[in-house]
Short mmCIF file of C-alpha atoms in Angstrom, two decimals:
data_model
loop_
_atom_site.label_atom_id
_atom_site.label_comp_id
_atom_site.label_asym_id
_atom_site.label_seq_id
_atom_site.Cartn_x
_atom_site.Cartn_y
_atom_site.Cartn_z
CA MET A 153 13.43 104.93 1.06
CA LYS A 154 11.08 105.95 3.85
CA ALA A 155 13.99 107.58 5.72
CA GLN A 156 14.80 109.70 2.65
CA ARG A 157 11.21 110.96 2.46
CA VAL A 158 11.23 111.86 6.14
CA PHE A 159 14.56 113.63 5.72
CA LEU A 160 13.33 115.57 2.65
CA TRP A 161 10.12 116.47 4.47
CA LEU A 162 12.12 117.77 7.45
CA VAL A 163 14.42 119.80 5.19
CA ALA A 164 11.41 121.26 3.36
CA ALA A 165 9.75 122.13 6.67
CA MET A 166 12.91 123.83 7.92
CA VAL A 167 13.25 125.85 4.70
CA PHE A 168 9.60 126.89 4.93
CA LEU A 169 9.92 127.96 8.58
CA TRP A 170 13.14 129.86 7.86
CA SER A 171 11.50 131.70 4.93
CA VAL A 172 8.49 132.64 7.08
CA ARG A 173 10.84 133.99 9.76
CA ALA A 174 12.89 135.90 7.18
CA ARG A 175 9.73 137.46 5.75
CA GLY A 176 8.64 138.39 9.27
CA LEU A 177 11.95 140.16 9.90
CA ARG A 178 11.75 141.89 6.53
CA ARG A 179 8.39 143.40 7.47
CA CYS A 180 10.10 145.05 10.41
CA LEU A 181 12.57 146.87 8.28
CA ILE A 182 12.05 150.45 7.21
CA SER A 183 9.58 150.81 4.37
CA MET A 184 10.29 154.38 3.37
CA ASP A 185 12.87 156.05 1.18
CA ILE A 186 15.59 157.40 3.44
CA HIS A 187 17.27 159.42 0.68
CA PRO A 188 15.07 162.54 1.10
CA VAL A 189 16.03 162.53 4.79
CA GLU A 190 19.70 162.30 3.80
CA GLU A 191 19.25 165.18 1.34
CA THR A 192 17.54 167.32 3.97
CA PHE A 193 20.39 166.66 6.38
CA GLN A 194 23.01 167.52 3.75
CA GLU A 195 21.36 170.94 3.37
CA ILE A 196 21.98 171.76 7.06
CA LYS A 197 25.02 169.62 7.84
CA LYS A 198 27.64 172.38 7.61
CA THR A 199 25.59 174.75 9.77
CA ILE A 200 25.00 172.11 12.45
CA GLN A 201 28.57 170.81 12.47
CA ALA A 202 29.96 174.35 12.66
CA LYS A 203 28.28 174.64 16.09
CA ASP A 204 30.00 171.48 17.35
CA THR A 205 32.74 172.48 19.78
CA PHE A 206 33.83 168.88 20.58
CA GLN A 207 35.41 167.72 17.32
CA ASN A 208 37.32 164.86 18.96
CA VAL A 209 34.26 163.25 20.61
CA THR A 210 31.60 161.02 19.06
CA ILE A 211 28.22 159.94 20.32
CA LEU A 212 27.59 157.09 17.91
CA SER A 213 31.21 155.87 18.08
CA THR A 214 31.11 154.62 14.52
CA SER A 215 34.13 152.36 14.74
CA GLU A 216 32.57 149.86 17.13
CA THR A 217 29.05 150.44 18.36
CA LEU A 218 27.11 150.49 15.09
CA HIS A 219 29.38 148.30 13.00
CA SER A 220 29.31 145.47 15.54
CA ILE A 221 25.52 145.08 15.33
CA LYS A 222 24.51 141.68 13.97
CA PRO A 223 21.69 141.35 11.42
CA SER A 224 19.43 139.82 14.07
CA ASP A 225 19.78 143.02 16.15
CA VAL A 226 19.27 145.54 13.34
CA CYS A 227 15.53 145.98 13.93
CA CYS A 228 15.95 146.60 17.65
CA MET A 229 19.01 148.82 17.24
CA THR A 230 17.31 150.90 14.57
CA LYS A 231 14.24 151.31 16.77
CA ASN A 232 16.42 152.27 19.74
CA LEU A 233 18.42 154.80 17.72
CA LEU A 234 15.29 156.38 16.28
CA ALA A 235 13.81 156.61 19.79
CA PHE A 236 17.05 158.16 21.05
CA TYR A 237 16.90 160.86 18.38
CA VAL A 238 13.15 161.47 18.76
CA ASP A 239 13.05 161.43 22.57
CA ARG A 240 16.33 163.13 23.35
CA VAL A 241 18.29 164.73 20.52
CA PHE A 242 15.50 166.56 18.69
CA LYS A 243 13.92 167.65 21.98
CA ASP A 244 17.19 168.83 23.50
CA HIS A 245 18.29 170.82 20.47
CA GLN A 246 17.35 174.50 20.48
CA GLU A 247 17.48 176.06 17.04
CA LEU A 248 16.91 179.77 16.45
CA ASN A 249 17.12 179.73 12.65
CA PRO A 250 13.59 178.97 11.35
CA GLN A 251 14.86 177.43 8.09
CA ILE A 252 17.17 175.02 9.92
CA LEU A 253 14.42 174.31 12.44
CA ARG A 254 12.00 173.35 9.63
CA LYS A 255 14.52 170.93 8.18
CA ILE A 256 15.26 169.39 11.59
CA SER A 257 11.50 169.06 12.17
CA SER A 258 11.13 167.31 8.84
CA ILE A 259 13.88 164.84 9.77
CA ALA A 260 12.31 164.35 13.21
CA ASN A 261 8.93 163.58 11.65
CA SER A 262 10.53 160.99 9.36
CA PHE A 263 12.27 159.40 12.34
CA LEU A 264 9.00 159.35 14.27
CA TYR A 265 7.25 157.61 11.37
CA MET A 266 10.00 154.97 11.10
CA HIS A 267 10.08 154.50 14.88
CA LYS A 268 6.33 153.90 15.06
CA ALA A 269 6.57 151.28 12.30
CA LEU A 270 9.28 149.44 14.22
CA GLN A 271 7.30 149.74 17.46
CA ARG A 272 4.39 147.96 15.75
CA CYS A 273 6.76 145.17 14.76
CA GLN A 274 8.02 144.91 18.32
CA ALA A 275 4.45 144.78 19.61
CA GLN A 276 3.88 141.84 17.25
CA ARG A 277 7.04 140.22 18.66
CA GLN A 278 8.89 140.54 15.36
CA CYS A 279 11.60 142.92 16.55
CA HIS A 280 13.51 141.27 19.34
CA CYS A 281 15.95 143.18 21.51
CA ARG A 282 18.92 141.09 22.51
CA GLU A 283 21.66 142.01 24.94
CA ALA A 284 24.06 143.24 22.24
CA ALA A 285 21.57 145.85 20.99
CA THR A 286 20.73 146.91 24.53
CA ASN A 287 24.42 147.31 25.39
CA ALA A 288 25.13 149.29 22.21
CA THR A 289 22.18 151.58 22.97
CA ARG A 290 23.47 152.11 26.52
CA ILE A 291 26.92 153.09 25.17
CA ILE A 292 25.34 155.72 22.93
CA HIS A 293 23.26 157.12 25.81
CA ASP A 294 26.36 157.15 28.04
CA ASN A 295 28.33 159.02 25.36
CA TYR A 296 25.48 161.54 25.09
CA ASP A 297 25.26 161.97 28.87
CA GLN A 298 28.97 162.79 29.13
CA LEU A 299 28.39 166.10 27.36
CA GLU A 300 26.29 169.08 28.35
CA VAL A 301 22.77 168.65 26.91
CA ARG A 302 22.98 171.30 24.17
CA SER A 303 26.45 170.18 23.09
CA ALA A 304 25.34 166.55 23.04
CA ALA A 305 22.30 167.41 20.91
CA ILE A 306 24.42 169.36 18.41
CA LYS A 307 27.02 166.55 18.31
CA SER A 308 24.29 163.95 17.70
CA LEU A 309 22.65 166.04 14.99
CA GLY A 310 26.03 166.47 13.34
CA GLU A 311 26.40 162.68 13.29
CA LEU A 312 23.10 162.11 11.51
CA ASP A 313 25.00 161.20 8.35
CA VAL A 314 26.60 158.29 10.22
CA LEU A 315 23.22 157.06 11.43
CA LEU A 316 21.53 157.51 8.05
CA ALA A 317 24.34 155.66 6.27
CA TRP A 318 24.05 152.81 8.80
CA ILE A 319 20.27 152.63 8.33
CA ASP A 320 20.66 152.71 4.56
CA LYS A 321 23.29 149.95 4.63
CA ASN A 322 21.35 147.71 7.01
CA HIS A 323 17.98 148.19 5.35
CA GLN A 324 19.11 147.90 1.72
CA GLY A 325 16.55 146.33 -0.53
CA THR A 326 13.75 147.14 1.90
CA LEU A 327 13.52 150.87 1.40
CA ALA A 328 10.75 152.13 -0.83
CA ALA A 329 12.07 153.27 -4.18
#
């Protein structure tokens, strides 16, 4: 009888600790509606992709890099991808059309907001970066570095729909409605 109580107490403690950890991870997920960002991108997608001269090359390599990310690495990978776009892609892209530039700036500001939220989680040790996420990030940077800077920026901007779909899929139920 006493052994059953100890066992039930241990199970209850494990469930409690798991739920606390799950809630901690949930706080690190994106808490904004990504759909306006997707809509903004759709408005400029054709114009951006028309400038892409490397149709047979991908930066995000959708078939393996993003789809192989485990749930435990989603926070880190999302943070890394947002940083990649904020620190490299948006800065490297040179847009002459002011309307397109405004829309890209709007997307960049949304990415910056999401990135800062995930940085806060990482500072609180709630967004761990494991080797798989680090390796996937390195592959994306290597893919980017294989192209000339302007071409790489255009290619990456043209692949925003891939990134946004991945974020939406991996942060379902956590996005603000």
